[in-house]
PDB file of C-alpha atoms in Angstrom:
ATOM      1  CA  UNK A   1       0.000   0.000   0.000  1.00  0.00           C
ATOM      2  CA  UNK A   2       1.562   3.430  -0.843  1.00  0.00           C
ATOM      3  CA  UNK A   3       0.233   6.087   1.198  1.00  0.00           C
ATOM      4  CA  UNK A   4       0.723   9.754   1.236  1.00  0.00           C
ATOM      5  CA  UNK A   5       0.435  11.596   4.248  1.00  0.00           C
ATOM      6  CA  UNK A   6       0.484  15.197   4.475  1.00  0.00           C
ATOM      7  CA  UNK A   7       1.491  17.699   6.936  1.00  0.00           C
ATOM      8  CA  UNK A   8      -0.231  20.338   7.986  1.00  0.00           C
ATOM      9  CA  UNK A   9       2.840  23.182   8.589  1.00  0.00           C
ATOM     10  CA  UNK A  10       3.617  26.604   6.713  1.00  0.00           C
ATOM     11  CA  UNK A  11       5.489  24.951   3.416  1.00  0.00           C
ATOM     12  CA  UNK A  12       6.906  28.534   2.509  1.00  0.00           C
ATOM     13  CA  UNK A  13       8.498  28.884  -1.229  1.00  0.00           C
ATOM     14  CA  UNK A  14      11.266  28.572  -3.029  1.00  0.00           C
ATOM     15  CA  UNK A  15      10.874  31.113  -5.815  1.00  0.00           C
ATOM     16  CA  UNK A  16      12.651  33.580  -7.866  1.00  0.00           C
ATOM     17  CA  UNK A  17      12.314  37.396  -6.731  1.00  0.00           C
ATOM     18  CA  UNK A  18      12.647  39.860  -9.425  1.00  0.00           C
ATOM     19  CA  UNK A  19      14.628  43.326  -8.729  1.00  0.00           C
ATOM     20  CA  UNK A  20      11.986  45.447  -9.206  1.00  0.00           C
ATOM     21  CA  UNK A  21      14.854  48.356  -9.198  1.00  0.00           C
ATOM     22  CA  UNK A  22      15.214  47.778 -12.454  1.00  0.00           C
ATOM     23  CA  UNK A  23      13.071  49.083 -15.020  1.00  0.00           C
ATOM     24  CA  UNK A  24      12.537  46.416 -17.469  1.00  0.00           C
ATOM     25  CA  UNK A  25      11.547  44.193 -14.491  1.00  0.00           C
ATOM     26  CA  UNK A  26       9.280  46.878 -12.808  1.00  0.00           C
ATOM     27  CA  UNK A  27       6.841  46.402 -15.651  1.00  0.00           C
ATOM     28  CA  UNK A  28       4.349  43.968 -14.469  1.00  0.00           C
ATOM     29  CA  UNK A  29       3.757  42.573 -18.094  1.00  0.00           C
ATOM     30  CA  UNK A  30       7.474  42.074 -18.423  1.00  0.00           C
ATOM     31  CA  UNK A  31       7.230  39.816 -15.439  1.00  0.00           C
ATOM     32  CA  UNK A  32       4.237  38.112 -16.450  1.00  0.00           C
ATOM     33  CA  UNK A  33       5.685  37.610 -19.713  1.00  0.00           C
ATOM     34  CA  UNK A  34       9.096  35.752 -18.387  1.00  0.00           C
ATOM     35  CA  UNK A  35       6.671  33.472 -15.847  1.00  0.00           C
ATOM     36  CA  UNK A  36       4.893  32.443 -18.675  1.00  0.00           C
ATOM     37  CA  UNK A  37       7.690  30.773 -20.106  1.00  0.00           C
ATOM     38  CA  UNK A  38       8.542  28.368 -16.620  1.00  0.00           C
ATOM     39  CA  UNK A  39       6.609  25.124 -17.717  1.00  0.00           C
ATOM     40  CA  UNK A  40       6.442  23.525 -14.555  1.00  0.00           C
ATOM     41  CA  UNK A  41       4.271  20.706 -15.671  1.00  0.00           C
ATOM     42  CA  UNK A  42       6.719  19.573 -17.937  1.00  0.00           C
ATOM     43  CA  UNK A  43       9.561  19.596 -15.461  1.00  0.00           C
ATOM     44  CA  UNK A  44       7.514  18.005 -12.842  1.00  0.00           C
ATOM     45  CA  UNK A  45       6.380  15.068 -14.438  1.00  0.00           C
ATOM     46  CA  UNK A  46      10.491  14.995 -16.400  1.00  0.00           C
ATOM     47  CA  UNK A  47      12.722  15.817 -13.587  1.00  0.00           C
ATOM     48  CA  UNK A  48      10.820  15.570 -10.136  1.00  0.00           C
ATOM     49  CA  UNK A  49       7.895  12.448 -11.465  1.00  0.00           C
ATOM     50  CA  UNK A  50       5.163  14.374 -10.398  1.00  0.00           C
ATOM     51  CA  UNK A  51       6.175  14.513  -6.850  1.00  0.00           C
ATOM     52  CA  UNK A  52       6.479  18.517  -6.443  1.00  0.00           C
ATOM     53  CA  UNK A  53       3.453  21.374  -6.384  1.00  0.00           C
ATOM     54  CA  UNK A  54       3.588  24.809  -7.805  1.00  0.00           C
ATOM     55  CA  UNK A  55       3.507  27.261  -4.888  1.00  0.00           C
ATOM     56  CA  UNK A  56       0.822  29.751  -5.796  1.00  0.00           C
ATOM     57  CA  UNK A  57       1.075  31.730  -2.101  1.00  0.00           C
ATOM     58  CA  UNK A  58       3.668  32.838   0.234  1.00  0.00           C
ATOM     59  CA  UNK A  59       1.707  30.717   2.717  1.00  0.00           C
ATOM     60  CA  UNK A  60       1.346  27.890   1.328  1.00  0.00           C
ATOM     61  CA  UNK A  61      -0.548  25.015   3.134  1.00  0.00           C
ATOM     62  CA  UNK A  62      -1.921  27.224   5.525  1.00  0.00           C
ATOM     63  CA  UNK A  63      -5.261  29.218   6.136  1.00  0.00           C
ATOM     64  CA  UNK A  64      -3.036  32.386   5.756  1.00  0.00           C
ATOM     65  CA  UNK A  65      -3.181  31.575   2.018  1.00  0.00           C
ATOM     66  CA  UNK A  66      -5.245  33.480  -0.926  1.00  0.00           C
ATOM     67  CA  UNK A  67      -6.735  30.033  -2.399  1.00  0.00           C
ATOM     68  CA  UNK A  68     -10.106  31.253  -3.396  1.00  0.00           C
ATOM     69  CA  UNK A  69     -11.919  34.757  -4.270  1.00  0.00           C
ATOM     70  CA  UNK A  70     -11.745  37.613  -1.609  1.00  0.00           C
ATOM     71  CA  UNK A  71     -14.288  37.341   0.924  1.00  0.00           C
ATOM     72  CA  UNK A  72     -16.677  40.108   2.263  1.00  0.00           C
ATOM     73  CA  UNK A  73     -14.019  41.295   5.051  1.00  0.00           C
ATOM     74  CA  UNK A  74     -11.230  40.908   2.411  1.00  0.00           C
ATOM     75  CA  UNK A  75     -12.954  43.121  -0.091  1.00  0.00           C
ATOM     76  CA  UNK A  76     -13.404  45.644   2.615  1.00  0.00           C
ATOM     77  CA  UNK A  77      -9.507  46.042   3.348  1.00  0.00           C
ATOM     78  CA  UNK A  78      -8.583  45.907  -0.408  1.00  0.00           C
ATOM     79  CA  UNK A  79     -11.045  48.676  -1.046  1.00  0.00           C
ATOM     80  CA  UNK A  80      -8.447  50.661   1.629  1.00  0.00           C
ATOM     81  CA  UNK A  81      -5.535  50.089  -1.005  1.00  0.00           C
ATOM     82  CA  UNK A  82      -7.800  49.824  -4.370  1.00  0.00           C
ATOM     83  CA  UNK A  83      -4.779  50.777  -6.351  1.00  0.00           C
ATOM     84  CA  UNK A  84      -2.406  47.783  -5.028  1.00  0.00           C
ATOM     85  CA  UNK A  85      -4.585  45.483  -6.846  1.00  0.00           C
ATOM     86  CA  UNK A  86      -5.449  44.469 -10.596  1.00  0.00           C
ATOM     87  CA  UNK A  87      -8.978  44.026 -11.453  1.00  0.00           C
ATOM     88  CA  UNK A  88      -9.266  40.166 -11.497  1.00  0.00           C
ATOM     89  CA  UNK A  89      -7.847  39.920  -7.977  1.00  0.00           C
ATOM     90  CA  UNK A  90     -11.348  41.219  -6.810  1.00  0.00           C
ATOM     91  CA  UNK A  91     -12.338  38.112  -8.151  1.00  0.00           C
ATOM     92  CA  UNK A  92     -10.281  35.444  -8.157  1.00  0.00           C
ATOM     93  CA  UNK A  93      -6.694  34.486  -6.170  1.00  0.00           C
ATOM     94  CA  UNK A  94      -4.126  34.123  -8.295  1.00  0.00           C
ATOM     95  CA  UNK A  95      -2.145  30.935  -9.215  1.00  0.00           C
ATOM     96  CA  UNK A  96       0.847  30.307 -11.430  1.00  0.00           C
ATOM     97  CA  UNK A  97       0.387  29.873 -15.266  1.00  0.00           C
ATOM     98  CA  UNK A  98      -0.098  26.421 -16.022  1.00  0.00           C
ATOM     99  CA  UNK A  99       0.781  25.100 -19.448  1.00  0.00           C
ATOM    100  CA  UNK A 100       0.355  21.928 -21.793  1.00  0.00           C
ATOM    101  CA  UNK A 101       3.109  19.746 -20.134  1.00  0.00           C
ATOM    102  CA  UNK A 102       4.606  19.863 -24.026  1.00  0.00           C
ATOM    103  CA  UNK A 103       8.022  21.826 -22.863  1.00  0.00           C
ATOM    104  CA  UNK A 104       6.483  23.695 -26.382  1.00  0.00           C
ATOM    105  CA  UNK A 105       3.546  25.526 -24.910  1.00  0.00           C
ATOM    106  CA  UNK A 106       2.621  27.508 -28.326  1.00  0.00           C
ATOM    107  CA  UNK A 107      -0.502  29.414 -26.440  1.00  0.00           C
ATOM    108  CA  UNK A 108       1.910  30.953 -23.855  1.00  0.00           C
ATOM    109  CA  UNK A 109       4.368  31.846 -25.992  1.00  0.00           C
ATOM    110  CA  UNK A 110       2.240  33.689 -28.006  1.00  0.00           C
ATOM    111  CA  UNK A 111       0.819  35.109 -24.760  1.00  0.00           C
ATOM    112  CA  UNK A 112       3.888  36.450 -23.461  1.00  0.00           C
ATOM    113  CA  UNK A 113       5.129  37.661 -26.849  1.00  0.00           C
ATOM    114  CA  UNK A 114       2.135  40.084 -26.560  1.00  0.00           C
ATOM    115  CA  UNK A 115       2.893  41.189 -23.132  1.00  0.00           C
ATOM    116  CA  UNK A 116       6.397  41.659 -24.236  1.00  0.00           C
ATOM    117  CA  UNK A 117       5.366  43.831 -27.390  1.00  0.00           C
ATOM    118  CA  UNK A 118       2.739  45.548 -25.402  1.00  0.00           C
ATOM    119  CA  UNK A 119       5.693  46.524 -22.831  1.00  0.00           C
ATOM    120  CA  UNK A 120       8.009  47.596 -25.923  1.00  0.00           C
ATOM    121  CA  UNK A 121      10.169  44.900 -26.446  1.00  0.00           C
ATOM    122  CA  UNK A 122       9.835  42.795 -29.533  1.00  0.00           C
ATOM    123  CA  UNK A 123      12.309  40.212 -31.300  1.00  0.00           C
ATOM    124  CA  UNK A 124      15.096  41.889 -33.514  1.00  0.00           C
ATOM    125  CA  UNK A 125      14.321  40.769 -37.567  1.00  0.00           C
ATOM    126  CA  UNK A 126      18.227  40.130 -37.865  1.00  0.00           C
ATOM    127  CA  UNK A 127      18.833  37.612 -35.359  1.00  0.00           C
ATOM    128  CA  UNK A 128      15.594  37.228 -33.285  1.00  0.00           C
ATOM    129  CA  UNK A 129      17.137  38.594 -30.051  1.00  0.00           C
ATOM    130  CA  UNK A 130      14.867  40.231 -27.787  1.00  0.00           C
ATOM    131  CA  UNK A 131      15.150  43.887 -28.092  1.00  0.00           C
ATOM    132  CA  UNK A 132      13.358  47.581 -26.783  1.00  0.00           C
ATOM    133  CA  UNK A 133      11.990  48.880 -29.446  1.00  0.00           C
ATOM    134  CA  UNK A 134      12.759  52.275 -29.257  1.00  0.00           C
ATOM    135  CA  UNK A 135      16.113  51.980 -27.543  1.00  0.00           C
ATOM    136  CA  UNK A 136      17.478  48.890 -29.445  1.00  0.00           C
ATOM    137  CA  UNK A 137      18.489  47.677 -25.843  1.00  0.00           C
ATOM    138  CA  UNK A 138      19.068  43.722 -25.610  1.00  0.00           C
ATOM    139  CA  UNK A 139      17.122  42.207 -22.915  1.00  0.00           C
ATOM    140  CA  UNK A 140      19.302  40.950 -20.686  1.00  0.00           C
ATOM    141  CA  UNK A 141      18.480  38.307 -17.470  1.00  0.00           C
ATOM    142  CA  UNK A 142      20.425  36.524 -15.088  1.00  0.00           C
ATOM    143  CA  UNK A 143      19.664  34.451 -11.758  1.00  0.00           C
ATOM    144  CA  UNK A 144      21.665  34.502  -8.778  1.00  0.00           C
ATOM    145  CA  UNK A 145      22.163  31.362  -6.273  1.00  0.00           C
ATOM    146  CA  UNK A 146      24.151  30.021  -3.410  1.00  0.00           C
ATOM    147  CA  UNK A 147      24.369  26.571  -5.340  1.00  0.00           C
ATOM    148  CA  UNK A 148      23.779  24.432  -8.307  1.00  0.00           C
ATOM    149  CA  UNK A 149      20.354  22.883  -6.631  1.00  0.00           C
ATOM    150  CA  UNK A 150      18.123  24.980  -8.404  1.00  0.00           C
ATOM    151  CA  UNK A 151      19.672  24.295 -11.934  1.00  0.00           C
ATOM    152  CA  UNK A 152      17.533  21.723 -13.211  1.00  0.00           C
ATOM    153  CA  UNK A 153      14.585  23.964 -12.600  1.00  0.00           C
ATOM    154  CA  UNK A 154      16.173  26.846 -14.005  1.00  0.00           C
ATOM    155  CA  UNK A 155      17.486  25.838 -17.076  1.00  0.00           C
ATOM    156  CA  UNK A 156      13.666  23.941 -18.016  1.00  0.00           C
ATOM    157  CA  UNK A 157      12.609  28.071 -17.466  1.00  0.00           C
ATOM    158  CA  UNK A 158      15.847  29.178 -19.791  1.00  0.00           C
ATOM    159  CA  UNK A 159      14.645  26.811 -22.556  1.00  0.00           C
ATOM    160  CA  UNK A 160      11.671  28.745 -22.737  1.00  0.00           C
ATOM    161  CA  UNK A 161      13.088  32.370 -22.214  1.00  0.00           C
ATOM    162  CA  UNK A 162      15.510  31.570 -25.309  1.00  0.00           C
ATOM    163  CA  UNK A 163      12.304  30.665 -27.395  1.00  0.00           C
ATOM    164  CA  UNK A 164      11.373  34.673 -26.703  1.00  0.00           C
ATOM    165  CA  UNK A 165      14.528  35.930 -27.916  1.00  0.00           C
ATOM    166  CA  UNK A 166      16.617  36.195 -24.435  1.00  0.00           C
ATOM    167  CA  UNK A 167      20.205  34.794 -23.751  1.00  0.00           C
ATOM    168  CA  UNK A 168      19.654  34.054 -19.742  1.00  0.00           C
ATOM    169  CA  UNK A 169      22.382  33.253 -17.638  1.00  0.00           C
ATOM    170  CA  UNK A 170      22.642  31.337 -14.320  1.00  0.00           C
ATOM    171  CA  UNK A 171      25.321  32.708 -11.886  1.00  0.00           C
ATOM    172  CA  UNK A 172      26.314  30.581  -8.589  1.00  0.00           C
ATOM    173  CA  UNK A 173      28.332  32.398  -5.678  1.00  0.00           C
ATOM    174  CA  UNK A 174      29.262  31.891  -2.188  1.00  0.00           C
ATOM    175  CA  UNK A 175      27.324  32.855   0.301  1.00  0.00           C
ATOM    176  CA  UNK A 176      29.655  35.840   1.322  1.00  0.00           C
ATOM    177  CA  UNK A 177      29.587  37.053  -2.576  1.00  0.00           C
ATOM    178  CA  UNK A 178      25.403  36.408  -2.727  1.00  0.00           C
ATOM    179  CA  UNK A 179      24.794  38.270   0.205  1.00  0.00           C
ATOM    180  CA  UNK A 180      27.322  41.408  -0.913  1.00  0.00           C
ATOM    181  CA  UNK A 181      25.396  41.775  -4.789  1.00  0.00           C
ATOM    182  CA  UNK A 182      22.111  41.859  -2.973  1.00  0.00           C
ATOM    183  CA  UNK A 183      22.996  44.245  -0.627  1.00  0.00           C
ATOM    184  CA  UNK A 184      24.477  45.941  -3.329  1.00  0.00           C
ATOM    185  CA  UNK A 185      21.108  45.408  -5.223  1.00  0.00           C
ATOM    186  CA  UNK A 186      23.305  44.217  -7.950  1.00  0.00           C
ATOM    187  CA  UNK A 187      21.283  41.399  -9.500  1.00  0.00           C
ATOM    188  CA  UNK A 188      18.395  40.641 -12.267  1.00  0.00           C
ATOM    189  CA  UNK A 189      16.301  38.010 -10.432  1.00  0.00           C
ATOM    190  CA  UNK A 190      17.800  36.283  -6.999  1.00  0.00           C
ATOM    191  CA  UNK A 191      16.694  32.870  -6.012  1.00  0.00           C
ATOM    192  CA  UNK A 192      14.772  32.813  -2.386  1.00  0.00           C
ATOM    193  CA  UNK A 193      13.651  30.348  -0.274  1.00  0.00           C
ATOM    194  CA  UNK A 194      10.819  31.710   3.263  1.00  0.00           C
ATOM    195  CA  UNK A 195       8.657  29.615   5.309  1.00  0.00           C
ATOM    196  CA  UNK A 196       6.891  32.399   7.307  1.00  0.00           C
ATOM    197  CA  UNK A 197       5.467  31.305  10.757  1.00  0.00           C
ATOM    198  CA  UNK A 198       1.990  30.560  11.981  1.00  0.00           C
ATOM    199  CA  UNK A 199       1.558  34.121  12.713  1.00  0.00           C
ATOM    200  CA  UNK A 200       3.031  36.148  10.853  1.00  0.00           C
ATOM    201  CA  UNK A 201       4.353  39.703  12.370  1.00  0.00           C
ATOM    202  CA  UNK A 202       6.698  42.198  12.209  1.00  0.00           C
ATOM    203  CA  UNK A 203       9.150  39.933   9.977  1.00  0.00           C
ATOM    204  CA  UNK A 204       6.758  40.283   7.239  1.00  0.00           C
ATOM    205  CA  UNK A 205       7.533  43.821   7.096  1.00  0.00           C
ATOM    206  CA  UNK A 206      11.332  43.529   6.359  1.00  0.00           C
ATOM    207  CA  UNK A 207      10.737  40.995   3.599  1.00  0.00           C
ATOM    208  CA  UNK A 208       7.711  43.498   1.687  1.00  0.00           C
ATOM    209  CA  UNK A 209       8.322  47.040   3.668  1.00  0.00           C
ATOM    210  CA  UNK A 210       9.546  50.147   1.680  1.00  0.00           C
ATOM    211  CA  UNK A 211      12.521  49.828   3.970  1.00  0.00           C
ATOM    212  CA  UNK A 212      12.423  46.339   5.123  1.00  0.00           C
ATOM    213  CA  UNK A 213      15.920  45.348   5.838  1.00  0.00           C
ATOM    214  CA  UNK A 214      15.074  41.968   3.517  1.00  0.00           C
ATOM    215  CA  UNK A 215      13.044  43.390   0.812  1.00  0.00           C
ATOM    216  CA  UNK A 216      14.771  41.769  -2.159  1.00  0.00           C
ATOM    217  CA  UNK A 217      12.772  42.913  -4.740  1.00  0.00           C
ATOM    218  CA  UNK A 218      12.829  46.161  -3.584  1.00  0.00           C
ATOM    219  CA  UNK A 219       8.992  46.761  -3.718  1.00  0.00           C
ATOM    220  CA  UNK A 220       8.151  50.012  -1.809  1.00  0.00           C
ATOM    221  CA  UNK A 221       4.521  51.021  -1.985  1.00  0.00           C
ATOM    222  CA  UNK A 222       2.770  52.961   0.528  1.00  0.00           C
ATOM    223  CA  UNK A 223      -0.130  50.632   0.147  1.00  0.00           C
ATOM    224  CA  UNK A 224       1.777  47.922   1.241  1.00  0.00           C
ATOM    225  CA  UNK A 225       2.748  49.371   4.290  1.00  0.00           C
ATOM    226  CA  UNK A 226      -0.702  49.678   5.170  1.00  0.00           C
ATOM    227  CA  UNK A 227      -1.473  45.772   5.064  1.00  0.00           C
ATOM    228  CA  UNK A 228       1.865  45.127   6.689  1.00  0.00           C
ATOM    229  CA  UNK A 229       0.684  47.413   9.685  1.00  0.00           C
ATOM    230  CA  UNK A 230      -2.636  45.549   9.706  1.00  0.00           C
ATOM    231  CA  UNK A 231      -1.341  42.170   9.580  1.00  0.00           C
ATOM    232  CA  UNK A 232       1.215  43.390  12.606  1.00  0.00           C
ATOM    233  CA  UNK A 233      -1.724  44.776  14.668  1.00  0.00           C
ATOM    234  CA  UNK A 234      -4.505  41.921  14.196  1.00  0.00           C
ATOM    235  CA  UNK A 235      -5.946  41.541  17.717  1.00  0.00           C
ATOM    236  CA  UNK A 236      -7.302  37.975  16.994  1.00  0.00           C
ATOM    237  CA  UNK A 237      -6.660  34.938  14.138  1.00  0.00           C
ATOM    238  CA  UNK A 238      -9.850  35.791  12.166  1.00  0.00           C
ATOM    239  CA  UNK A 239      -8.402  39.368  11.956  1.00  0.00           C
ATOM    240  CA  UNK A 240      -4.722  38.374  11.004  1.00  0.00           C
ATOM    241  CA  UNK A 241      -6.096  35.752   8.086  1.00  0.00           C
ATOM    242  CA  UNK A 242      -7.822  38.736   6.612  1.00  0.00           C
ATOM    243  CA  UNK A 243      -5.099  40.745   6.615  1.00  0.00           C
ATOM    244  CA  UNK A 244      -2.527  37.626   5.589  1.00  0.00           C
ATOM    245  CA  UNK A 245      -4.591  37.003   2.245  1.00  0.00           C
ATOM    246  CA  UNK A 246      -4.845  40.317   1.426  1.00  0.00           C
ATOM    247  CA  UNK A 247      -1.178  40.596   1.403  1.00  0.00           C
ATOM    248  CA  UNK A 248      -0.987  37.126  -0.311  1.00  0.00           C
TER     249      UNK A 248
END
């Protein structure tokens, strides 16, 4: 009999964080674009045989988590921030792209080809490499990481970013020489790993703060401050989930 159990803690994620200090990256649909091209159903069922799950929250496997539409009391705090939010999120939570399984997903390329025009970037006629349109800038990407664990992963997403006209590279340092280029906020995208606790605090606010001291992304919006202070100040649990999904 094969049986799997599961636990019930905080997973956290492993994920990517983009430096949103830099301007091709602080365009949403530039983001969206390059997540498009990560077909994690393909590498699942090729390199991990089905075993792993997509994190789609920064709680994961926790009543913390954004897994379903915004509730009454969660409407009423977004409508505090409006502006934070896109239109579907009044709807719906949001999840990961999820593709064909192919490794060739022709529907998201296509997809994130538009986002990419529709952000100004488009594939040079010469030689197909991924260029601003009005600058003639090359897009240029990199991912930083304490170790070669992640490369599998990473080079199923490169496959992809190559089909959209991008030469990504995959750069592995120390810790003492990671640490120093993201202090220096001297990277493209920075590979991150968080399990955040059972009630989540004042820690949350140096990882998503305007001046949190572990902000990687560098995402500073007054709007977030707000949630962080609400999450930090929730006098019971029912208050604190509200304010946890909303920041989900």
């Amino acid at each position: 009999i094969r049986h799997t159990q599961r636990h019930g803690h905080i997973t956290g994620m492993n994920g990517f964080a983009f430096n949103l200090r830099r301007d091709r990256f602080a365009d949403a649909r530039v983001r969206e674009a390059l997540a498009l091209m990560m077909d994690f159903e393909w590498a699942n069922a090729a390199l991990f045989q089905g075993a792993s799950e997509r994190a789609g929250s920064f709680f994961l496997n926790s009543d913390l988590a954004a897994t379903e539409a915004p509730d009454a009391a969660e409407r009423a705090l977004m409508a505090e921030v409006p502006g934070l939010f896109p239109p579907e999120a009044w709807h719906r939570p949001w999840q990961p792209p999820h593709s064909d399984g192919t490794g060739r997903d022709r529907a998201l390329l296509e997809r994130a080809l538009g986002l990419l025009d529709a952000a100004g970037w488009a594939p040079r006629a010469t030689d197909g490499r991924l260029a601003h349109r009005e600058t003639g800038e090359l897009f240029q990407l990199s991912v930083l990481a304490q170790s070669n664990a992640q490369q599998a992963l990473v080079g199923v997403w490169f496959l992809g970013l190559r089909r959209l006209g991008i030469a990504p590279r995959f750069e592995v340092l120390d810790a003492p020489s990671f640490t120093a280029r993201l202090r220096a906020n001297d990277f493209d995208l920075a590979y991150r790993f968080t399990i955040p606790p059972e009630w989540p605090g004042p820690e949350q606010r140096a990882l998503w703060g305007s001046a949190g001291a572990n902000n990687t992304t560098g995402l500073a919006r007054p709007e977030m401050d707000l949630l962080l202070d609400r999450l930090e100040v929730a006098p019971d649990r029912a208050s604190l989930v509200t304010a946890a999904r909303v920041l989900d």
